[in-house]
Coordinates of C-alpha atoms in Angstrom, one line a residue:
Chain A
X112 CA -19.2 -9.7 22.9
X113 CA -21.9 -11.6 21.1
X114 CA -24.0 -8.5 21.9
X115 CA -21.5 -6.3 20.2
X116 CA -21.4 -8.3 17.1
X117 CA -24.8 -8.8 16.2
X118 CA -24.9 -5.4 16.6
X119 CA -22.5 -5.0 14.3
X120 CA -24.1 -7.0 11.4
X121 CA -27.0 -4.4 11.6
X122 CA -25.8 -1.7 9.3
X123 CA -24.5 -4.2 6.7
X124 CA -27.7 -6.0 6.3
X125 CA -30.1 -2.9 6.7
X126 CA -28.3 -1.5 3.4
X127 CA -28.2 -4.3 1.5
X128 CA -32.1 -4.9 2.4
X129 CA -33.0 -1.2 2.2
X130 CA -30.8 -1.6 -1.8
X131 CA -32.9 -4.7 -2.1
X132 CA -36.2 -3.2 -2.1
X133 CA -35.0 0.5 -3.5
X134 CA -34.1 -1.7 -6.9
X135 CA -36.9 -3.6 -6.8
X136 CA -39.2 -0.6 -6.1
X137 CA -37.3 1.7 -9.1
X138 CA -37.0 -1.4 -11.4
X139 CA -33.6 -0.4 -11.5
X140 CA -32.0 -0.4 -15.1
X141 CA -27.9 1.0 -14.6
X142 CA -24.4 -0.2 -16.0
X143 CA -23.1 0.4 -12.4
X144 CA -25.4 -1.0 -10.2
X145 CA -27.6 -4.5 -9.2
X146 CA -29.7 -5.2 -6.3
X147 CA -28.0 -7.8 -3.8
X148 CA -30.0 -10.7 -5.0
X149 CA -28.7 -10.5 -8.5
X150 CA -24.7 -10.3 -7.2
X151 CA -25.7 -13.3 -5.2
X152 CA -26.9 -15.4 -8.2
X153 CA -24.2 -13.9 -10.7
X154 CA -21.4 -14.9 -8.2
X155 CA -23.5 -18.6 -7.9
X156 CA -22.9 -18.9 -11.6
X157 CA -19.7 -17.8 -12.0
X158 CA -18.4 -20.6 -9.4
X159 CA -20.9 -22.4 -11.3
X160 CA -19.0 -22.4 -14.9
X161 CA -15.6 -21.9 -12.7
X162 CA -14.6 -18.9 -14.3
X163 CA -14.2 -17.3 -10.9
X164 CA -12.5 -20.1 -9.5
X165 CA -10.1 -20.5 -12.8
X166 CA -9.3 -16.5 -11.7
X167 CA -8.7 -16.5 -8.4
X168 CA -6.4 -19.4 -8.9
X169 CA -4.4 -17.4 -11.5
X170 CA -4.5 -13.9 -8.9
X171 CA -3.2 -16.4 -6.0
X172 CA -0.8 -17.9 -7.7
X173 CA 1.0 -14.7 -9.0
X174 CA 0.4 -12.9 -5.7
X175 CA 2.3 -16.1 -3.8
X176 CA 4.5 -16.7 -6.3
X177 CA 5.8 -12.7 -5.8
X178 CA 5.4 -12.8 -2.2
X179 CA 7.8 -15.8 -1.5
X180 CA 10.4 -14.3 -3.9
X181 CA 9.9 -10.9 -2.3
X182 CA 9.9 -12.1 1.1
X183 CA 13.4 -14.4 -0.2
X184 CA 15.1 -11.5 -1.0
X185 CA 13.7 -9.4 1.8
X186 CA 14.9 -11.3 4.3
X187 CA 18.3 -11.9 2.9
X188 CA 18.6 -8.5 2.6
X189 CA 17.4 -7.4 6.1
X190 CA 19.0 -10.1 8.1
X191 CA 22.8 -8.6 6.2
X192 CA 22.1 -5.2 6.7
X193 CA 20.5 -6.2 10.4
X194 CA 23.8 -8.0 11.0
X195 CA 26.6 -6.1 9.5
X196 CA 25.9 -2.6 10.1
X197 CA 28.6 -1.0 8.2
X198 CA 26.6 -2.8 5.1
X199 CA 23.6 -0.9 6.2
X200 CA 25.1 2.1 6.6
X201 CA 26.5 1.6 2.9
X202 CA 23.4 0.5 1.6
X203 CA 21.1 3.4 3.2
X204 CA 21.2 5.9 0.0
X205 CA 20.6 3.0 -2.7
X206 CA 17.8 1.5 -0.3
X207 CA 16.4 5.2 0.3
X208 CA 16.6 5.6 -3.4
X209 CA 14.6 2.7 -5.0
X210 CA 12.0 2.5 -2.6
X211 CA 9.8 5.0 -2.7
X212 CA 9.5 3.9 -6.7
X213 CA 5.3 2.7 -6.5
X214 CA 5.6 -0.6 -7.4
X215 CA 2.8 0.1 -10.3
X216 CA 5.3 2.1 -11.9
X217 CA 7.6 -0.8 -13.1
X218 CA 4.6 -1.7 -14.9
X219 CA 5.6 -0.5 -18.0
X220 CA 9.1 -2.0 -17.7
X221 CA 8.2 -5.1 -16.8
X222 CA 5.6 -5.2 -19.6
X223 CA 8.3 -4.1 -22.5
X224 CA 10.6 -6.6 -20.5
X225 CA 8.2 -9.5 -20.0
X226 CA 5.3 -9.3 -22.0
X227 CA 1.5 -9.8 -20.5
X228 CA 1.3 -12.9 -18.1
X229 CA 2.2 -14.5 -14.6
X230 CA 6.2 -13.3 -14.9
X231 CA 5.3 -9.7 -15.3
X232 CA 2.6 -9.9 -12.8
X233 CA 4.9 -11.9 -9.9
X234 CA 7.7 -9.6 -10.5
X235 CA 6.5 -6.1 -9.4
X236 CA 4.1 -8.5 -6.5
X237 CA 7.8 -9.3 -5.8
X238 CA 9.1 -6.1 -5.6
X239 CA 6.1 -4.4 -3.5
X240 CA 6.8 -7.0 -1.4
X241 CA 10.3 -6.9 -0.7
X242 CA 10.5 -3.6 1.1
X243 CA 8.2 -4.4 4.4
X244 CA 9.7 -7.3 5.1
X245 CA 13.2 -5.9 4.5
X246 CA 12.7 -2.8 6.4
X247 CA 11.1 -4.9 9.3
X248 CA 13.4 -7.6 9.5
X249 CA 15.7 -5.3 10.0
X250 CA 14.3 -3.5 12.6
X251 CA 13.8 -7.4 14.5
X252 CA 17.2 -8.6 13.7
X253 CA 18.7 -5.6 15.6
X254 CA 16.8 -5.7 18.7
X255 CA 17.3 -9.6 19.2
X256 CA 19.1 -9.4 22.9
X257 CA 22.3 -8.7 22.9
X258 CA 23.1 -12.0 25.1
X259 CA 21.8 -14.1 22.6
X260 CA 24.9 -12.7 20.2
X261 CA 27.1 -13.4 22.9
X262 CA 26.1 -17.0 23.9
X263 CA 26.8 -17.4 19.7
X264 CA 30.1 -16.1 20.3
X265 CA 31.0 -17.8 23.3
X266 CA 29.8 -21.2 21.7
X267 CA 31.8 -20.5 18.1
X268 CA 28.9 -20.7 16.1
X269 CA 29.6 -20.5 12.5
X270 CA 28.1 -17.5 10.4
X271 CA 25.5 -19.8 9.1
X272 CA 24.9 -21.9 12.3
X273 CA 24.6 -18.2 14.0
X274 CA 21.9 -17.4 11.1
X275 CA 19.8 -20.3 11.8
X276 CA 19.7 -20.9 15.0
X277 CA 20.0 -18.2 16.8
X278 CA 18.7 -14.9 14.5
X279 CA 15.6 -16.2 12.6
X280 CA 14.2 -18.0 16.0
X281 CA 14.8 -15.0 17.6
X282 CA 13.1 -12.3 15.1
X283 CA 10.7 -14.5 14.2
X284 CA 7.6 -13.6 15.7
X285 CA 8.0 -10.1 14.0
X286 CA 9.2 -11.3 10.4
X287 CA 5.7 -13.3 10.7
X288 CA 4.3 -9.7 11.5
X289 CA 5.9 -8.4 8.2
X290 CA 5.3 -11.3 6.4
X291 CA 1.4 -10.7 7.2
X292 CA 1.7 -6.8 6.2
X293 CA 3.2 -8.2 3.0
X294 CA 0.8 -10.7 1.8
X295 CA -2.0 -8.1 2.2
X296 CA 0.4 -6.0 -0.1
X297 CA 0.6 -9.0 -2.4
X298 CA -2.9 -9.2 -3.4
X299 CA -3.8 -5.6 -3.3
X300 CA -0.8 -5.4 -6.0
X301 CA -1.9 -8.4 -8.3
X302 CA -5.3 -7.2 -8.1
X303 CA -4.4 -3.9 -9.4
X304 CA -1.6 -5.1 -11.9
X305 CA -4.6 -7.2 -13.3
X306 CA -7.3 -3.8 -13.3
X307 CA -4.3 -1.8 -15.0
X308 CA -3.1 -4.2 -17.7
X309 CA -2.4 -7.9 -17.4
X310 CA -5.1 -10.3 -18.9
X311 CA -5.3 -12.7 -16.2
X312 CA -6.8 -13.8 -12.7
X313 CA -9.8 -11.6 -10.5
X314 CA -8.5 -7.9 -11.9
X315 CA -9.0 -9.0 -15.4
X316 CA -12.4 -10.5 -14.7
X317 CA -14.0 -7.9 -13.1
X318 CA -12.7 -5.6 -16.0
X319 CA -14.5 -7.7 -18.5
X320 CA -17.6 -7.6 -16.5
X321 CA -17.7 -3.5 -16.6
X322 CA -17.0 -3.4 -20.2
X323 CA -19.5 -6.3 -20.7
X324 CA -22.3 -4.1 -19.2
X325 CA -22.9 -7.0 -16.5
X326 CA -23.2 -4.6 -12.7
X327 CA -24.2 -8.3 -11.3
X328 CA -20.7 -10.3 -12.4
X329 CA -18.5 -7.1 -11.7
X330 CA -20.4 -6.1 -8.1
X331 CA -19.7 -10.2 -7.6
X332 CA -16.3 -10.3 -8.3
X333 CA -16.2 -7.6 -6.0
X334 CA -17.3 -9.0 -3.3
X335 CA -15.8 -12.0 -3.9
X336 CA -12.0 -10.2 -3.9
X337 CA -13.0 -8.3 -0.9
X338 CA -14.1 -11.8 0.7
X339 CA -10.6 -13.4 -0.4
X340 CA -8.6 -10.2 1.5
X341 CA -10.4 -10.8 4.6
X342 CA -10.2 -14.4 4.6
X343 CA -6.2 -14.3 4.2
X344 CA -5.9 -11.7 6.6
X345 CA -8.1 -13.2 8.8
X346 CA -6.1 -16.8 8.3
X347 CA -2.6 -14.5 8.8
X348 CA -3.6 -13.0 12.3
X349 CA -4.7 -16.4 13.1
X350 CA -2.0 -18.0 12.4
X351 CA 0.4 -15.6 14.0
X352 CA -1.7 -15.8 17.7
X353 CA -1.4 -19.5 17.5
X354 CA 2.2 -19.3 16.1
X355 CA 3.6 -17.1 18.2
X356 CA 0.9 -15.8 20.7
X357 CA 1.7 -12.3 22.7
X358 CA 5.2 -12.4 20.8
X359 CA 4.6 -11.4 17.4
X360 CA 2.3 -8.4 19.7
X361 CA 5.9 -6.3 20.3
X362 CA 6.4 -6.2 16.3
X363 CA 3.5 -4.6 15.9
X364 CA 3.5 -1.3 16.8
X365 CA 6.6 -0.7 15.2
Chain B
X104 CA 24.9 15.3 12.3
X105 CA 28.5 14.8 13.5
X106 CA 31.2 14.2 11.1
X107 CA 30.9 10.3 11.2
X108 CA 27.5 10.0 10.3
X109 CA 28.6 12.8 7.5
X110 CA 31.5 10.5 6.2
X111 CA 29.1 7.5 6.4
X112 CA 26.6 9.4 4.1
X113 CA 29.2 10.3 2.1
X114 CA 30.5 6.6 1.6
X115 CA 26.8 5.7 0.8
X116 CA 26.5 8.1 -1.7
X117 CA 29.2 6.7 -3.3
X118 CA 28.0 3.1 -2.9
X119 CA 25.0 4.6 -5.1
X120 CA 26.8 6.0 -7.3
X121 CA 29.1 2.7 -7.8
X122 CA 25.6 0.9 -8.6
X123 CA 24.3 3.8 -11.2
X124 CA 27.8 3.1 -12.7
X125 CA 27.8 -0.4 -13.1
X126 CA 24.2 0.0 -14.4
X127 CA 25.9 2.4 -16.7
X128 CA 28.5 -0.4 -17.5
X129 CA 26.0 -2.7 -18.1
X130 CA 23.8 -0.9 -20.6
X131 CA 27.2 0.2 -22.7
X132 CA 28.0 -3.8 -22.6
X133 CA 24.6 -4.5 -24.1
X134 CA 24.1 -7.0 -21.7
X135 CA 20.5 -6.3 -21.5
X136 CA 19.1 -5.2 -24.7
X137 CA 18.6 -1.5 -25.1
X138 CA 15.1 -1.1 -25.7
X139 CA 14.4 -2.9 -22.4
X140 CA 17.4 -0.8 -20.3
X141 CA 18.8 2.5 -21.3
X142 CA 21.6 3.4 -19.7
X143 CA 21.5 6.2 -17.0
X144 CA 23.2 8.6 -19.4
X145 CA 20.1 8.4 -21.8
X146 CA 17.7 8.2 -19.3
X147 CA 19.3 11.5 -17.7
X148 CA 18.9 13.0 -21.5
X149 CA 15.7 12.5 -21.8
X150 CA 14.6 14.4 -18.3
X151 CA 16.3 16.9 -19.1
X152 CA 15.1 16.9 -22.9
X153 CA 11.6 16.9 -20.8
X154 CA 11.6 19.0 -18.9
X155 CA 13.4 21.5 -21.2
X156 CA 10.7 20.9 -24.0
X157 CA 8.0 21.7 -21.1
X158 CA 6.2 18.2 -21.7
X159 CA 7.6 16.2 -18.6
X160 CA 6.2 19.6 -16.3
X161 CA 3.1 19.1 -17.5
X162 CA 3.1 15.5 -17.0
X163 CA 3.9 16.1 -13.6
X164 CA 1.7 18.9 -12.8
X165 CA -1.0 16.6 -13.8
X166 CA -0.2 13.4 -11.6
X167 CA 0.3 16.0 -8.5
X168 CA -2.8 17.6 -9.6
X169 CA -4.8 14.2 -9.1
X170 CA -3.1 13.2 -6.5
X171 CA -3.0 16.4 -4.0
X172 CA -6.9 16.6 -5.3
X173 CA -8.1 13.1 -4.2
X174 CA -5.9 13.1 -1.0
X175 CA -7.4 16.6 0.4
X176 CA -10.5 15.2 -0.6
X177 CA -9.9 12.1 1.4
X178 CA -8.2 13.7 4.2
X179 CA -11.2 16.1 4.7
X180 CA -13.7 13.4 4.4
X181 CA -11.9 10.9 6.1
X182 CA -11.1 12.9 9.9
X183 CA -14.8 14.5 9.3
X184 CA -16.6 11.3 9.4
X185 CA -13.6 9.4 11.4
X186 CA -14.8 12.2 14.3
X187 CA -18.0 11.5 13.9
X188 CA -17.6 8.0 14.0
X189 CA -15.3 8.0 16.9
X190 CA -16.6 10.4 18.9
X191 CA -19.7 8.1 19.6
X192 CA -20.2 5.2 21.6
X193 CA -23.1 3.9 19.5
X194 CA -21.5 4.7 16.2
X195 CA -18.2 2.7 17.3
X196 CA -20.1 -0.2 18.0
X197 CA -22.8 0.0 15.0
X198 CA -20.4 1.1 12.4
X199 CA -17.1 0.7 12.5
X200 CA -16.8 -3.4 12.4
X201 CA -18.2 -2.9 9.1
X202 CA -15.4 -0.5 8.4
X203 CA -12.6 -2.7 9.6
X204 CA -14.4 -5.5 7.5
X205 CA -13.7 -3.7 4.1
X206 CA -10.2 -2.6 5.3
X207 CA -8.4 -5.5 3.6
X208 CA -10.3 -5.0 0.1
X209 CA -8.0 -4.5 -2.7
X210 CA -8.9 -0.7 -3.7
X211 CA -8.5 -0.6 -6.7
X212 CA -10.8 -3.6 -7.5
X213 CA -13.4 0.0 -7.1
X214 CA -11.9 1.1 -10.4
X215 CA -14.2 -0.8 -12.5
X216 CA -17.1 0.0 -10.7
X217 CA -16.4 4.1 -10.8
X218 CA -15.9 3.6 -14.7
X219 CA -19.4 2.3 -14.8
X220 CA -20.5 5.0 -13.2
X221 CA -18.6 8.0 -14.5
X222 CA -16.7 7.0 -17.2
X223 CA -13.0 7.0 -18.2
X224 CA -13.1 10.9 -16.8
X225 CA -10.8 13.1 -14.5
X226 CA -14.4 12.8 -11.8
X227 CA -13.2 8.8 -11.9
X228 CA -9.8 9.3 -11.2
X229 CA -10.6 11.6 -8.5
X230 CA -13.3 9.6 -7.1
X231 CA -11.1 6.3 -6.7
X232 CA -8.2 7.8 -5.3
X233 CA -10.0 10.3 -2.4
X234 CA -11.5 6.7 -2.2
X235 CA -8.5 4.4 -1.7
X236 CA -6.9 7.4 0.5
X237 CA -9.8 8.0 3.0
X238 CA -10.0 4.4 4.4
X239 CA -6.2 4.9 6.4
X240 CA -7.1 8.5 7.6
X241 CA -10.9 7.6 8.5
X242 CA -9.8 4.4 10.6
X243 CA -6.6 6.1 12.1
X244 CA -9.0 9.0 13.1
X245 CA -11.8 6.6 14.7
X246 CA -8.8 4.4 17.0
X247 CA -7.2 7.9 17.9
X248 CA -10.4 8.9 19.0
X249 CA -10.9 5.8 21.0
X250 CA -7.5 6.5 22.6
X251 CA -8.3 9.7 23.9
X252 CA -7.3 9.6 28.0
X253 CA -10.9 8.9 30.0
X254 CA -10.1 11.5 31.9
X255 CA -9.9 14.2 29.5
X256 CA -13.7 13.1 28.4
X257 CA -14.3 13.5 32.3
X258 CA -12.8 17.3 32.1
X259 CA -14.7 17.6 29.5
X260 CA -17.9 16.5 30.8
X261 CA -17.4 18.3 34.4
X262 CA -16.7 21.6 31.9
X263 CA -20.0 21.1 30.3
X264 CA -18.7 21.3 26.9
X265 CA -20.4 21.1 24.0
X266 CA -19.6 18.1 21.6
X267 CA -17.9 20.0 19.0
X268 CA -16.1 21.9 21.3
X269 CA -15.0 18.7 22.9
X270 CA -14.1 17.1 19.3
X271 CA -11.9 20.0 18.6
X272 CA -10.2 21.0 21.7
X273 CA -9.5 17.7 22.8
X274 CA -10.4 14.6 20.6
X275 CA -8.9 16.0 17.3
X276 CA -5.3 17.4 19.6
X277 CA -4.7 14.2 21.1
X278 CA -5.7 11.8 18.0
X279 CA -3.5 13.8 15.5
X280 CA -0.6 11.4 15.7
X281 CA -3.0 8.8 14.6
X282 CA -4.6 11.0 12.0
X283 CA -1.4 12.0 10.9
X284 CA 0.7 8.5 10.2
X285 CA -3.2 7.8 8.5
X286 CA -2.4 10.9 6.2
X287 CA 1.2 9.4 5.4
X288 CA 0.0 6.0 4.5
X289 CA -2.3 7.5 1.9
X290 CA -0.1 9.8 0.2
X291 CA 1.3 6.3 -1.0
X292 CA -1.8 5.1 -1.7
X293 CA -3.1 8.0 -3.6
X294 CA 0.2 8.2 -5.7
X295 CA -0.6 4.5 -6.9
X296 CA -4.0 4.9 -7.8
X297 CA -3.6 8.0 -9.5
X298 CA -0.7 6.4 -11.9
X299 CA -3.5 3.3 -12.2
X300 CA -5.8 5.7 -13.2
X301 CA -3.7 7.8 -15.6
X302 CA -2.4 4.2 -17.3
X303 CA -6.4 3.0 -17.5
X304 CA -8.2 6.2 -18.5
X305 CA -5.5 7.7 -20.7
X306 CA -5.5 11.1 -18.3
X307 CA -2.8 13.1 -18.9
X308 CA 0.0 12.6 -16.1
X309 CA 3.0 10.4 -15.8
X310 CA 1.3 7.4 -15.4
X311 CA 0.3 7.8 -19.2
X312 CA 3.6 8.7 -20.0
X313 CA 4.8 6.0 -18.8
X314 CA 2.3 3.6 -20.3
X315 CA 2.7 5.1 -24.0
X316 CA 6.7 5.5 -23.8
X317 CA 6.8 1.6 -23.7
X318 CA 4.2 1.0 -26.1
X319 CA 6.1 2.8 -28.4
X320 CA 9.6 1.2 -26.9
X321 CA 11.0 4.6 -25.8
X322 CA 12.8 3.1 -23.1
X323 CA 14.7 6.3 -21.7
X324 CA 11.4 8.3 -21.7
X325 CA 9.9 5.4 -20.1
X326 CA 13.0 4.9 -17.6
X327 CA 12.6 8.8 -17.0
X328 CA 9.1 8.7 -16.0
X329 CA 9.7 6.2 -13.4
X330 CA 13.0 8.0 -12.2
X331 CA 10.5 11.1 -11.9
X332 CA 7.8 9.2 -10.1
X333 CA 10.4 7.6 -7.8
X334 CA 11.3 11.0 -6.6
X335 CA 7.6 12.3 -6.0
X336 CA 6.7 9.1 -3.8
X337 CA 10.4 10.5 -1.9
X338 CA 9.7 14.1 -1.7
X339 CA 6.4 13.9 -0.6
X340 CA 6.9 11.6 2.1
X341 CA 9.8 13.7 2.9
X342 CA 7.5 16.6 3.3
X343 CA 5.4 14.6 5.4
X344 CA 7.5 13.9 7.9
X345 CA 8.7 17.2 8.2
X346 CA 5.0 18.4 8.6
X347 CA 4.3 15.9 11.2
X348 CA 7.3 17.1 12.9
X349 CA 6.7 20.5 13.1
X350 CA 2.8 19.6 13.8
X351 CA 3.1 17.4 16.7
X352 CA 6.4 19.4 18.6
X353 CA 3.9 20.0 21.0
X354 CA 3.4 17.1 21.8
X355 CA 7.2 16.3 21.7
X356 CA 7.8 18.9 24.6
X357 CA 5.2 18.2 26.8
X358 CA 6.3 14.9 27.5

């Protein structure tokens, strides 16, 4: 295995060398491109006047913020319609309906609506967000064995009691696997809410770089957001082995 | 569909509809101000206005236009060097970690760097959406070609075929469900960017129509647009599936 990865860093690092010296050897002057060495010191000083910091806290913060309130209502919604299947059945056109809408289309509304800033921002995260975890949840909620419904019948669990502890343990492992889909979907929609429009957070700052004629800051920022949507998928499918192990594995495929 | 799935459609239907009234209901209250939320009746004026009056076609024409344009592009792109990926055991191991590394990046954060390099044009627009698009198709195509039964490879090798011949009469067959759900997943993907890309370079398509009916608070146009956009992201995942079906019944009835 170690074989295998080392052999893996070899293509990565022979471009960035083979960039390295093509820039150097050209004296490369562009509006679209810097040799590696300059990203690296460009991203040094923006963590050095926290700029970079100061926007990925603001990108993180609206991409959470819209991610717990998506997955809220996603889950409320999925566990009822998972649960009461004349609801679903009701429900199927409406859902059918609103969710094929790209979530960057409500940007406009919730622009006229809400004006630049975090609400705008957390509110379309919110709605990209509902729809994975909703469809999925459903999906886990249905195929919880059938004898754990009955054992809740046969014990006279209340509705809620019924809810807690019996459906949520039991889909679990594949609302984490939703959850997961839906924070990558969370930052890949702040990100590009920021490029589009909003004035805040990483999307913003790498726009200001372009239009500042600095390839070093905007090549940094990114790598920097491509480093921040590895690390938090990274930090998901940890946390879902260690959470959950080979369970969460049968909510994957589907 | 038997007559109780047909009554339960029906019911839902009219669930819809019981929500598109009360939204209707809501707008004539002027609980939510109107240049926010117009109510269904204007926003159903103003298609029609559009579409009568030519403009909305046009509109439309152009975000299909960018969006069929950049997905070919990435479809193309994406199984040709997914095949050549996959269909080596060096490249597998050389390559495609790298590839699965830059999975998780936020597409669209390429938009800045394609406007540095070509400018607000239609060449950006096409460039970052064939861009975002090719990474589901190109990975789907290499772990399809992964997949492929040993034993076929074996046939294969025992039939002293060539490497094209094997890639197309027996790699490319049995990865096409892969490639396939790959081509779905980017049909949404290229939709997005290409209203991203209309809103930020001003291109003509309903992203920009969108975009300049709320700057100028023309909330039916606006609500319109987004009605219209809904029902591309629906038809053409609609005709998606259906291609998949038809494309794959073989594979249906052989098992």
């Amino acid at each position: 295995m170690t074989g295998n990865s080392a052999k893996s860093l070899i293509l990565p690092f022979a471009v960035l060398a083979a960039f390295e010296v093509w820039a150097r050897a050209t004296h490369l002057q562009s509006d679209s491109l810097a040799p590696p060495s300059e990203i690296v010191m460009a991203l040094f000083g923006a963590f050095a006047d926290l700029s970079i910091l100061a926007a990925t806290r603001d990108t993180l913060f609206s991409a959470f913020a819209g991610l717990a309130i998506g997955t809220i209502i996603g889950l409320a919604l999925g566990i009822a319609f998972g649960i009461f299947d004349t609801l679903n059945r009701l429900m199927e056109v409406t859902v059918e309906a609103i969710r094929p809408i790209p979530s960057i289309a409500l940007l406009p509304i919730a622009l006229i609506a809400l004006g630049f800033g975090y609400r705008m921002e957390i509110v379309i995260v919110a709605f990209a967000c509902v729809w994975p975890i909703l469809i999925l949840s459903r999906a886990a909620v249905r195929s919880i064995e059938p004898r754990l419904m009955e054992v809740a019948r046969a014990l006279r669990l209340p509705p809620a009691q019924r809810v807690w502890k019996i459906i949520i343990p039991a889909a679990l492992p594949r609302i984490f696997v939703a959850f997961r889909l839906s924070a990558g979907i969370a930052l890949i929609v702040a990100v590009t809410v920021e490029i589009a429009i909003n004035p805040l957070g990483l999307g913003a700052g790498i726009m200001l770089a372009q239009q500042a004629l600095r390839p070093d800051l905007m090549l940094a920022y990114l790598v920097w957001i491509g480093a921040i949507g590895y690390a938090l998928n990274v930090l998901l499918v940890v946390a879902q082995n260690r959470l959950f192990g080979r369970a969460a594995l049968s909510g994957d495929g589907a | 569909m038997n007559r109780a799935a047909l009554l339960w459609r029906v019911a839902s239907f009219a669930v819809a509809a019981g929500f598109i009234a009360l939204w209707q209901l809501i707008a004539n209250l002027k609980l939510v101000s109107p240049v926010f939320l117009p109510g269904p009746d204007r926003a159903w004026a103003s298609l029609v206005r559009g579409f009568s009056s030519g403009d909305l076609w046009s509109k439309l024409a152009g975000t299909l236009e960018h969006m069929a344009y950049g997905w070919l592009a990435a479809s193309i792109a994406g199984i040709a060097i997914g095949a050549i990926i996959g269909s080596s055991r060096t490249m597998r191991t050389y390559v495609a970690p790298s590839l699965e590394f830059l999975r998780p990046l936020p597409v669209s954060a390429i938009i800045p760097v394609a406007i540095a390099m070509l400018g607000l044009t239609q060449a950006m627009a096409l460039f970052v959406i064939s861009f975002g698009a090719i990474w589901p198709i190109m990975l789907a195509t290499i772990h399809g070609f992964g997949a492929v039964e040993p034993r076929l490879y074996e046939v294969a090798r025992s039939l002293q075929m060539s490497r094209l011949a094997v890639i197309f009469k027996i790699a490319l067959p049995s990865a096409s469900p892969d490639i396939l759900a790959g081509m779905r997943l980017s049909l949404t993907v290229a939709l997005i960017l290409s209203v991203v890309c209309e809103i930020l370079a001003g291109l003509d398509g309903l992203g920009h129509w969108v975009l300049l009916s709320a700057r100028a608070f023309r909330s039916a146009d606006l609500f319109a647009g987004v009605i219209l956009l809904g029902i591309t992201g629906y038809v053409t995942s609609v005709a998606m599936s259906l291609a998949e079906h038809r494309l794959l019944a073989w594979q249906a009835a052989q098992r």
